[in-house]
Short mmCIF file of C-alpha atoms in Angstrom, two decimals:
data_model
loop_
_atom_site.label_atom_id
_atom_site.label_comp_id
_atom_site.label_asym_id
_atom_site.label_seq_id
_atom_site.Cartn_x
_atom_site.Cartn_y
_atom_site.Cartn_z
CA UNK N 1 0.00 0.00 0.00
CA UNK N 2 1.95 2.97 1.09
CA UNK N 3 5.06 1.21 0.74
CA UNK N 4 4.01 -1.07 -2.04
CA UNK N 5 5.80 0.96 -4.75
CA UNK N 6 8.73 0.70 -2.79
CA UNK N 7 9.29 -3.33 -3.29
CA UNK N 8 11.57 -2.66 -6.21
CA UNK N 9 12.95 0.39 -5.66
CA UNK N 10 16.38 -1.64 -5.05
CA UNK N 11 16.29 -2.63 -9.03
CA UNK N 12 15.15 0.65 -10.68
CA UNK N 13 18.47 3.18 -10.85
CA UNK N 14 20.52 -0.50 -12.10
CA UNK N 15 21.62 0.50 -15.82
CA UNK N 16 20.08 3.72 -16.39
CA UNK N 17 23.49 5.62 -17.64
CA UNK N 18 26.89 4.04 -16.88
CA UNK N 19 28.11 4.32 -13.55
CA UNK N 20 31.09 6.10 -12.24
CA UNK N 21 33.62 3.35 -13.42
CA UNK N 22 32.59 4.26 -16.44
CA UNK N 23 31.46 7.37 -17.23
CA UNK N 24 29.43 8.83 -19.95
CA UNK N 25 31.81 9.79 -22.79
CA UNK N 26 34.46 8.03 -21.39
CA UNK N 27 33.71 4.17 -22.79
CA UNK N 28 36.36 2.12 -23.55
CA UNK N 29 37.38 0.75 -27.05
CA UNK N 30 35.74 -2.63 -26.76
CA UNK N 31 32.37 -0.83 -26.16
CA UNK N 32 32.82 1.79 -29.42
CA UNK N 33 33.53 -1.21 -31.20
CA UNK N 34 30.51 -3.20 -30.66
CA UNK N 35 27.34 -2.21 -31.45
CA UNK N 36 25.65 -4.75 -29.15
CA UNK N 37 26.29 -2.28 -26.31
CA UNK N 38 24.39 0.48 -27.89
CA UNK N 39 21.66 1.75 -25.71
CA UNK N 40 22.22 -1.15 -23.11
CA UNK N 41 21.48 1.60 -20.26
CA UNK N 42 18.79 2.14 -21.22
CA UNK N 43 16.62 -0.76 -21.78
CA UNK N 44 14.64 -3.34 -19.56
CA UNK N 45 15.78 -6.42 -18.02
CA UNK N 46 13.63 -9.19 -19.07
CA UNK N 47 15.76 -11.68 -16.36
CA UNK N 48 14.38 -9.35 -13.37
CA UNK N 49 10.91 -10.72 -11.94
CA UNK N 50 9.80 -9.38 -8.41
CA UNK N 51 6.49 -10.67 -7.63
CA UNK N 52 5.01 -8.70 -4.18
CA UNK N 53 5.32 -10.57 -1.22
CA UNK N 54 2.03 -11.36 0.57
CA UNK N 55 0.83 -9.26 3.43
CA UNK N 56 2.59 -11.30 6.51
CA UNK N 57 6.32 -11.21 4.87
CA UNK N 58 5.73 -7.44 4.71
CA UNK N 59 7.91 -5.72 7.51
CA UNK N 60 6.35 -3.43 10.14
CA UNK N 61 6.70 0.31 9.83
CA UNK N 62 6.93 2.61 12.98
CA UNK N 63 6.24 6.24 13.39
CA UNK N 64 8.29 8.84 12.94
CA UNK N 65 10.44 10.19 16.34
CA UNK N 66 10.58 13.59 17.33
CA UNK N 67 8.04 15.01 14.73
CA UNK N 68 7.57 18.09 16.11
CA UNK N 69 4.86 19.54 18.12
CA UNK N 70 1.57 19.42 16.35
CA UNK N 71 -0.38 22.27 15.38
CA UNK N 72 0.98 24.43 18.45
CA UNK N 73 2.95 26.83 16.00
CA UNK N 74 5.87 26.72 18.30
CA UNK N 75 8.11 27.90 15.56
CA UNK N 76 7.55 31.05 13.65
CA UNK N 77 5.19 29.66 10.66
CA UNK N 78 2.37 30.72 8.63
CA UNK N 79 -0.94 29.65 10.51
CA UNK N 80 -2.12 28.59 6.69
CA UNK N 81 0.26 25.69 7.18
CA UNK N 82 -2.14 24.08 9.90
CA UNK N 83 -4.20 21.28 9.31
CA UNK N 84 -6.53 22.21 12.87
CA UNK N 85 -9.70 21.50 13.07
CA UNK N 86 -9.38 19.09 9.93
CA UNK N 87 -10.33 15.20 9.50
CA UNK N 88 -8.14 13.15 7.10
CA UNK N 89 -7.98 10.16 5.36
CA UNK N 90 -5.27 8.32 4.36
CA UNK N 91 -5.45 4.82 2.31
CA UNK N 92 -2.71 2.37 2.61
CA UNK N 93 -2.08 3.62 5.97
CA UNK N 94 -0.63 0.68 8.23
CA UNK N 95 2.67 1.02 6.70
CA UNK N 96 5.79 2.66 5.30
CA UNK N 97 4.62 5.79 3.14
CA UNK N 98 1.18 5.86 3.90
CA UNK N 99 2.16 5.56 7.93
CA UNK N 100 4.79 8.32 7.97
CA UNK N 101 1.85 10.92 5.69
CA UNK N 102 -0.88 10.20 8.05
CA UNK N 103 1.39 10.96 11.09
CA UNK N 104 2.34 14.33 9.30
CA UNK N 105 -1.35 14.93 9.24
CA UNK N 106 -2.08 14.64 13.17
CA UNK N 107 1.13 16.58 13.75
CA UNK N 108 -0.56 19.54 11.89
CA UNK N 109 -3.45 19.16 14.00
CA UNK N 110 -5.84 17.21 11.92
CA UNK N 111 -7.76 14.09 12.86
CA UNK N 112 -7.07 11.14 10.97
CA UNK N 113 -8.46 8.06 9.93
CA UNK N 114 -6.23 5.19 8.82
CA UNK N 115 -7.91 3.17 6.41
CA UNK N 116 -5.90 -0.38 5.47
CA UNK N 117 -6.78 -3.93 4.54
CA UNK N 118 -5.41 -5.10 7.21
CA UNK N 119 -7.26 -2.91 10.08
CA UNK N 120 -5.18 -4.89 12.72
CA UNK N 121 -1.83 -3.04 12.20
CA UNK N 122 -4.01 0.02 11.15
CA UNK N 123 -4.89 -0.28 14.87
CA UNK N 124 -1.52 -0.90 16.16
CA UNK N 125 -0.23 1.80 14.42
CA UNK N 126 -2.99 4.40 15.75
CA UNK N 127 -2.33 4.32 18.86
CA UNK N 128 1.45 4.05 17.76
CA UNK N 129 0.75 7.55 16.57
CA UNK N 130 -1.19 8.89 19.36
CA UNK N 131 1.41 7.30 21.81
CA UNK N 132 3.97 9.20 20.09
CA UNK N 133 1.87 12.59 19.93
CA UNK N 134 1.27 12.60 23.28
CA UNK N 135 5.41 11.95 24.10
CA UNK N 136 6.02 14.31 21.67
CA UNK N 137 3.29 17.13 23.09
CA UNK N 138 2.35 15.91 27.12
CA UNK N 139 1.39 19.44 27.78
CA UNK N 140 -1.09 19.62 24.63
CA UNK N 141 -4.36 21.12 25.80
CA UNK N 142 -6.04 18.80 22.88
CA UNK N 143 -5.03 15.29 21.47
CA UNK N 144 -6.06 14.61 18.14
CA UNK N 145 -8.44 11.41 17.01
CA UNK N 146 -7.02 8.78 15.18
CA UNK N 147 -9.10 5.84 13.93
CA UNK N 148 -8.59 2.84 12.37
CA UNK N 149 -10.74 1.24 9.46
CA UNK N 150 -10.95 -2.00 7.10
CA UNK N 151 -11.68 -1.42 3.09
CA UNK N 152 -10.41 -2.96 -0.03
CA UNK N 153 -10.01 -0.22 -2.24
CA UNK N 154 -10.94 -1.81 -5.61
CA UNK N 155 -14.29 -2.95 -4.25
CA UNK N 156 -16.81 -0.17 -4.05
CA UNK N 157 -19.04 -1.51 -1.64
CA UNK N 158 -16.17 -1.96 1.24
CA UNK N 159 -14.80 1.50 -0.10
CA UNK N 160 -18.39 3.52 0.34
CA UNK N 161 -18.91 1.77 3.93
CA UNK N 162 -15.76 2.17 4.78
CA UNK N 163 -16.30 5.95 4.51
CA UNK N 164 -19.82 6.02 6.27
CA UNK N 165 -17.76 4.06 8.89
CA UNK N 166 -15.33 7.03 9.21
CA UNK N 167 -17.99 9.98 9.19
CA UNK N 168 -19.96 7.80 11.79
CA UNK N 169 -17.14 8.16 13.99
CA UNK N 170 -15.75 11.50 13.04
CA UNK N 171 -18.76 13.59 11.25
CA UNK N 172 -17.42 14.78 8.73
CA UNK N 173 -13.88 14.11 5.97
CA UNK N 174 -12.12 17.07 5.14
CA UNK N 175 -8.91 15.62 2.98
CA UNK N 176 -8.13 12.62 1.96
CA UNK N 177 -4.36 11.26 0.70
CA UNK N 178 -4.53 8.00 -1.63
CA UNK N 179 -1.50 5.95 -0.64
CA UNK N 180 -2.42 2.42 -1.51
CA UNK N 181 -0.55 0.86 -4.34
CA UNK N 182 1.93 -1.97 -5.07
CA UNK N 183 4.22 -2.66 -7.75
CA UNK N 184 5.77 -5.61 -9.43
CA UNK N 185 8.21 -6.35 -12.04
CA UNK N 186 7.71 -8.88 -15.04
CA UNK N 187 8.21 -8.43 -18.98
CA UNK N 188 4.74 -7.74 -20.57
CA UNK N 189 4.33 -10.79 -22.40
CA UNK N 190 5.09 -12.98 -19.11
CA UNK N 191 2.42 -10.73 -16.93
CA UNK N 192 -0.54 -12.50 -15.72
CA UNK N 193 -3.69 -10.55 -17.12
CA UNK N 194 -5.14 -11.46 -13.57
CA UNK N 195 -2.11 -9.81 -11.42
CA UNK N 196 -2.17 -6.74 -14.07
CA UNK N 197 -6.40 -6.35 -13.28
CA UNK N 198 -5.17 -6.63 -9.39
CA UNK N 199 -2.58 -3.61 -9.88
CA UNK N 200 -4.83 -1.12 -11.64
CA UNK N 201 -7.39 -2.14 -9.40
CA UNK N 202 -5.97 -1.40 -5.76
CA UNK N 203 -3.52 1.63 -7.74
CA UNK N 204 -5.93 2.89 -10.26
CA UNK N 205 -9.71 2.18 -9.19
CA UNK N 206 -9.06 2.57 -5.50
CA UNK N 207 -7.85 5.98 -5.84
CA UNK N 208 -10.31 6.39 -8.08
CA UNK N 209 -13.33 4.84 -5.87
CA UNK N 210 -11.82 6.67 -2.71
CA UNK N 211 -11.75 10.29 -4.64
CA UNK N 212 -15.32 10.00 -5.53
CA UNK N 213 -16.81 8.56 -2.35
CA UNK N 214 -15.01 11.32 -0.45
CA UNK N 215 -16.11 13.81 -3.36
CA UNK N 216 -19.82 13.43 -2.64
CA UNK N 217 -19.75 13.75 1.02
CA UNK N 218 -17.97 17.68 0.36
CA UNK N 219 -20.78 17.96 -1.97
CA UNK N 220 -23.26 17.46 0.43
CA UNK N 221 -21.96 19.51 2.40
CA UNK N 222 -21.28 22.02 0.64
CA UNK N 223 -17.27 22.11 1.49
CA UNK N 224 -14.67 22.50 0.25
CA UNK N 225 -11.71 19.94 0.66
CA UNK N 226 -8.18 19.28 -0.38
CA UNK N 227 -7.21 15.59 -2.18
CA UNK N 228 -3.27 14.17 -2.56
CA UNK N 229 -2.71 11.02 -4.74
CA UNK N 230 0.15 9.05 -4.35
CA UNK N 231 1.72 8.59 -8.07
CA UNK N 232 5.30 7.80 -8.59
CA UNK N 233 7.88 9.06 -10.66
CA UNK N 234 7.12 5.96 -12.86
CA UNK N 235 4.43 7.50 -13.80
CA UNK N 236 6.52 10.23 -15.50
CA UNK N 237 9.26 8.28 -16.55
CA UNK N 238 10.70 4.60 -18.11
CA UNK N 239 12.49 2.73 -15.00
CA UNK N 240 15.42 0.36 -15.72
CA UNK N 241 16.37 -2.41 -15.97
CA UNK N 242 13.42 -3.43 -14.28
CA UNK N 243 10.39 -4.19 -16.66
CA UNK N 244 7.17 -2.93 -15.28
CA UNK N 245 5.02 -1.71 -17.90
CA UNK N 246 1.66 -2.20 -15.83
CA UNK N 247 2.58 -0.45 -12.65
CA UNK N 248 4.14 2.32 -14.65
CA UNK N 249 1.01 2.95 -16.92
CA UNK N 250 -1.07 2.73 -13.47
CA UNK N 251 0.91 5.59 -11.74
CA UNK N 252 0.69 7.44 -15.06
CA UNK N 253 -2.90 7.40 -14.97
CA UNK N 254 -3.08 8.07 -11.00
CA UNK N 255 -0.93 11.33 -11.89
CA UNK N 256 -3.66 12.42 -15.02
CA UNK N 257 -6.42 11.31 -13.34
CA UNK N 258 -5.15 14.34 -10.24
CA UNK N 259 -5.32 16.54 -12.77
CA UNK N 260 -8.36 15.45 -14.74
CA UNK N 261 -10.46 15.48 -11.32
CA UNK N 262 -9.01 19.30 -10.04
CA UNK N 263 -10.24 20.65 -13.50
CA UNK N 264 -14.09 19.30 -12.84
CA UNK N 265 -13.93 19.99 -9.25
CA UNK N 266 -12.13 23.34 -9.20
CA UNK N 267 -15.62 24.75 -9.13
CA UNK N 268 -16.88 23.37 -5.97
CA UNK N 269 -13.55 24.06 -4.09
CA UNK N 270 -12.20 20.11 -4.23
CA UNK N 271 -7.93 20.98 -4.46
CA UNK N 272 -6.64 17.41 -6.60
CA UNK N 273 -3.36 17.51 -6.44
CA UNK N 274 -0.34 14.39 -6.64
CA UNK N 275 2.35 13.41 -5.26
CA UNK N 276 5.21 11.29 -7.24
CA UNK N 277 8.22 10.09 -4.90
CA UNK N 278 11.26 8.65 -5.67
CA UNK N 279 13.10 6.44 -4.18
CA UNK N 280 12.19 5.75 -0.12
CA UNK N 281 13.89 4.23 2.08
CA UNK N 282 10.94 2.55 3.59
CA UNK N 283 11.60 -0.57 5.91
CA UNK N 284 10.57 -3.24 2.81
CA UNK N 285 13.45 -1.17 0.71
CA UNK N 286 15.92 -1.37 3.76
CA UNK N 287 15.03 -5.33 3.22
CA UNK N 288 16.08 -4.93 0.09
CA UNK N 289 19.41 -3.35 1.20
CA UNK N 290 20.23 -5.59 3.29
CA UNK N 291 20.07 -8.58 1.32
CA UNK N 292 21.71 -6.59 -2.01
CA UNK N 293 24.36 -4.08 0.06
CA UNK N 294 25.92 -3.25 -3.38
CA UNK N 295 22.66 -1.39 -4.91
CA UNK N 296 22.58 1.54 -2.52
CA UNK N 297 25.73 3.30 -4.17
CA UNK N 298 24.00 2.08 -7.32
CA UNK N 299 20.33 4.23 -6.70
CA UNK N 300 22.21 7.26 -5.01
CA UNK N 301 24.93 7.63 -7.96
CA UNK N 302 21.50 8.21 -10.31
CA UNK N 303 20.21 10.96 -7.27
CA UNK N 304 21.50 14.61 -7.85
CA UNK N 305 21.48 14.97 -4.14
CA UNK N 306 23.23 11.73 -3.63
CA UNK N 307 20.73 10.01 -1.08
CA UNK N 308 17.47 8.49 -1.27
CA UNK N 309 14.57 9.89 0.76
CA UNK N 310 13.55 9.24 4.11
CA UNK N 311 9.69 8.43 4.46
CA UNK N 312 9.66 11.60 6.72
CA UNK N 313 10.54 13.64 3.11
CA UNK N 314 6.87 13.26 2.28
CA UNK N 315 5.41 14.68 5.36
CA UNK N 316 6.05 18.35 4.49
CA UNK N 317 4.15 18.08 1.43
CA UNK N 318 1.51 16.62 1.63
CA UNK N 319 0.72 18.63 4.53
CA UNK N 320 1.40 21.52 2.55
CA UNK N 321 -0.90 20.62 -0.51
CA UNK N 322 -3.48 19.59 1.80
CA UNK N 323 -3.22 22.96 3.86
CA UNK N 324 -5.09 26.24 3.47
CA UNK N 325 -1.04 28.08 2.44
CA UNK N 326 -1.93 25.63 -0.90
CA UNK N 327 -5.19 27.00 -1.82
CA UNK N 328 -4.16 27.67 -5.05
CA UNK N 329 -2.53 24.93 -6.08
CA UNK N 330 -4.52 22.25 -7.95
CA UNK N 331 -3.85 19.66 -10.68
CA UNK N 332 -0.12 19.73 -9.85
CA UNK N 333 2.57 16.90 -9.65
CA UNK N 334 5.09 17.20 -7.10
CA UNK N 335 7.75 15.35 -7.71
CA UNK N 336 9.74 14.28 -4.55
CA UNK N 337 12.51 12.24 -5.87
CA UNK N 338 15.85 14.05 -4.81
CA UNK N 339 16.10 15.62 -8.61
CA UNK N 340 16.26 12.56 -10.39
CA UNK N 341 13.87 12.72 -12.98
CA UNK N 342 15.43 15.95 -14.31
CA UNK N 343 18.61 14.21 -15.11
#
């Protein structure tokens, strides 16, 4: 979910441009001499297949330490930046990406509701959060809510009760931030046609199921409301060596569909706007470290700013775009990759 995009992050910067070794421009004879090697850096992989693991090989994710007191303005900022007062949503919640946005959220000052297919760690990591809050804030005159709910995103019956479960408990949604997803890796001709109508529907129709469903209820009301989707910047660009066609046409349409939706809603006040995030060090992707200790040099060489992000890199925005300060921004893309899609 929020960290599903993350499960081969370790494989994506392999063979993009040469490495350091062996610089652009500076090839050796051999290679000028062989036209085999021509573009090899940037194609696909057919060899690489990365199927994503099943729910209970997925490693925990915790909150973030020291995340600042919430909503208290303690530091000189602009009181637009606040999310008081607000009631938020975030899908793919229980872990990684999803986990670390949602905690951004309370620390703002908004109330949140985690929404995950597996509502068990949804619940663990609630009160996670609030345990956290409260170290983080004991003299806090006001603790925030933070709830924890079951839905499969791709069905529209569990997504709709899912959000009368949410308003039942907290009255009312205010913004909502799309996080689940997964990704896998397989050549196009070997993809199961069932596993590719699996990824566009938890990536594709659940954002697209959640959007609406939260949609009507600011119509309603009468509203307004501020939306985040979770792309990718595979949804932008042509990852290698990894092939992964599917889950790079899904975040593609994700990233259109933001925009598509912030045109017909600009109207009624409903801010669409998406996120795309490069590579995370989430815990799956430390996993991934750990048992391949060569590929970090590999990803950050490819990073202008030489390091991958921290799951806390995401908090700041997405606060921001769901915040009053962005009530101008709509349809937009924010890339949160470290610079690397500009290289």
């Amino acid at each position: 979910m929020s960290l599903h995009r993350a499960t081969t992050a370790a494989l994506r910067a392999v063979g993009r441009r040469p490495t350091e070794s062996h610089p652009r421009g500076q090839a050796s004879n051999k290679d000028k001499n062989e036209p085999a090697h021509a573009g090899s850096f940037a194609r696909t992989d057919d060899s690489i297949t990365v199927e994503y693991p099943p729910d209970h090989e997925l490693p925990s994710s915790e909150p973030v330490t020291g995340a600042g007191r919430a909503g208290m303005h303690v530091y000189p900022t602009l009181a637009t930046f606040s999310l008081e007062g607000k009631v938020g949503v975030v899908t793919g919640g229980a872990r990684g990406l999803g986990l670390v946005m949602g905690q951004g959220m309370v620390v703002s000052g908004a109330d949140l509701a985690i929404v995950d297919m597996n509502k068990e760690e949804a619940e663990i990591q609630a009160k996670a959060i609030m345990d956290q809050f409260k170290k983080d804030n004991p003299n806090a005159k006001k603790f925030p809510r933070v709830t924890a709910h079951y839905a499969d995103v791709s069905d529209p019956e569990s997504v709709q009760a899912c959000v009368d479960e949410i308003l039942a408990q907290h009255g009312r949604i205010d913004s909502l931030v799309t996080s689940a997803g997964f990704t896998e890796n397989f050549q196009a001709t070997d993809y199961p046609i069932d596993r590719f109508r699996k990824l566009f529907a938890v990536n594709v129709d659940g954002t697209y199921l959640f959007a609406t469903a939260v949609a009507r209820h600011l119509m309603a009301r009468n509203a307004r409301g501020s939306m985040v989707f979770i792309g990718s910047m595979s949804g932008a660009i042509v990852n290698v060596p990894q092939p992964q066609a599917p889950y790079n046409s899904a975040k593609a349409a994700v990233r259109h569909m933001a925009a598509s939706l912030a045109v017909e809603w600009a109207h009624l006040g409903i801010r669409v706007n998406c996120i795309s995030p490069g590579y995370m060090l989430t815990a799956l992707t430390k996993k991934i470290l750990d048992d391949n200790p060569d590929l970090k040099q590999k990803w950050t060489s490819l990073i202008p700013q030489g390091k991958m992000g921290s799951p806390e890199d995401l908090m700041g925005p997405v606060a921001f775009l769901l915040s009053d300060a962005a009530n101008y921004v709509t349809g937009a893309d924010l890339r949160v990759d470290g610079g690397y899609t500009v290289t």
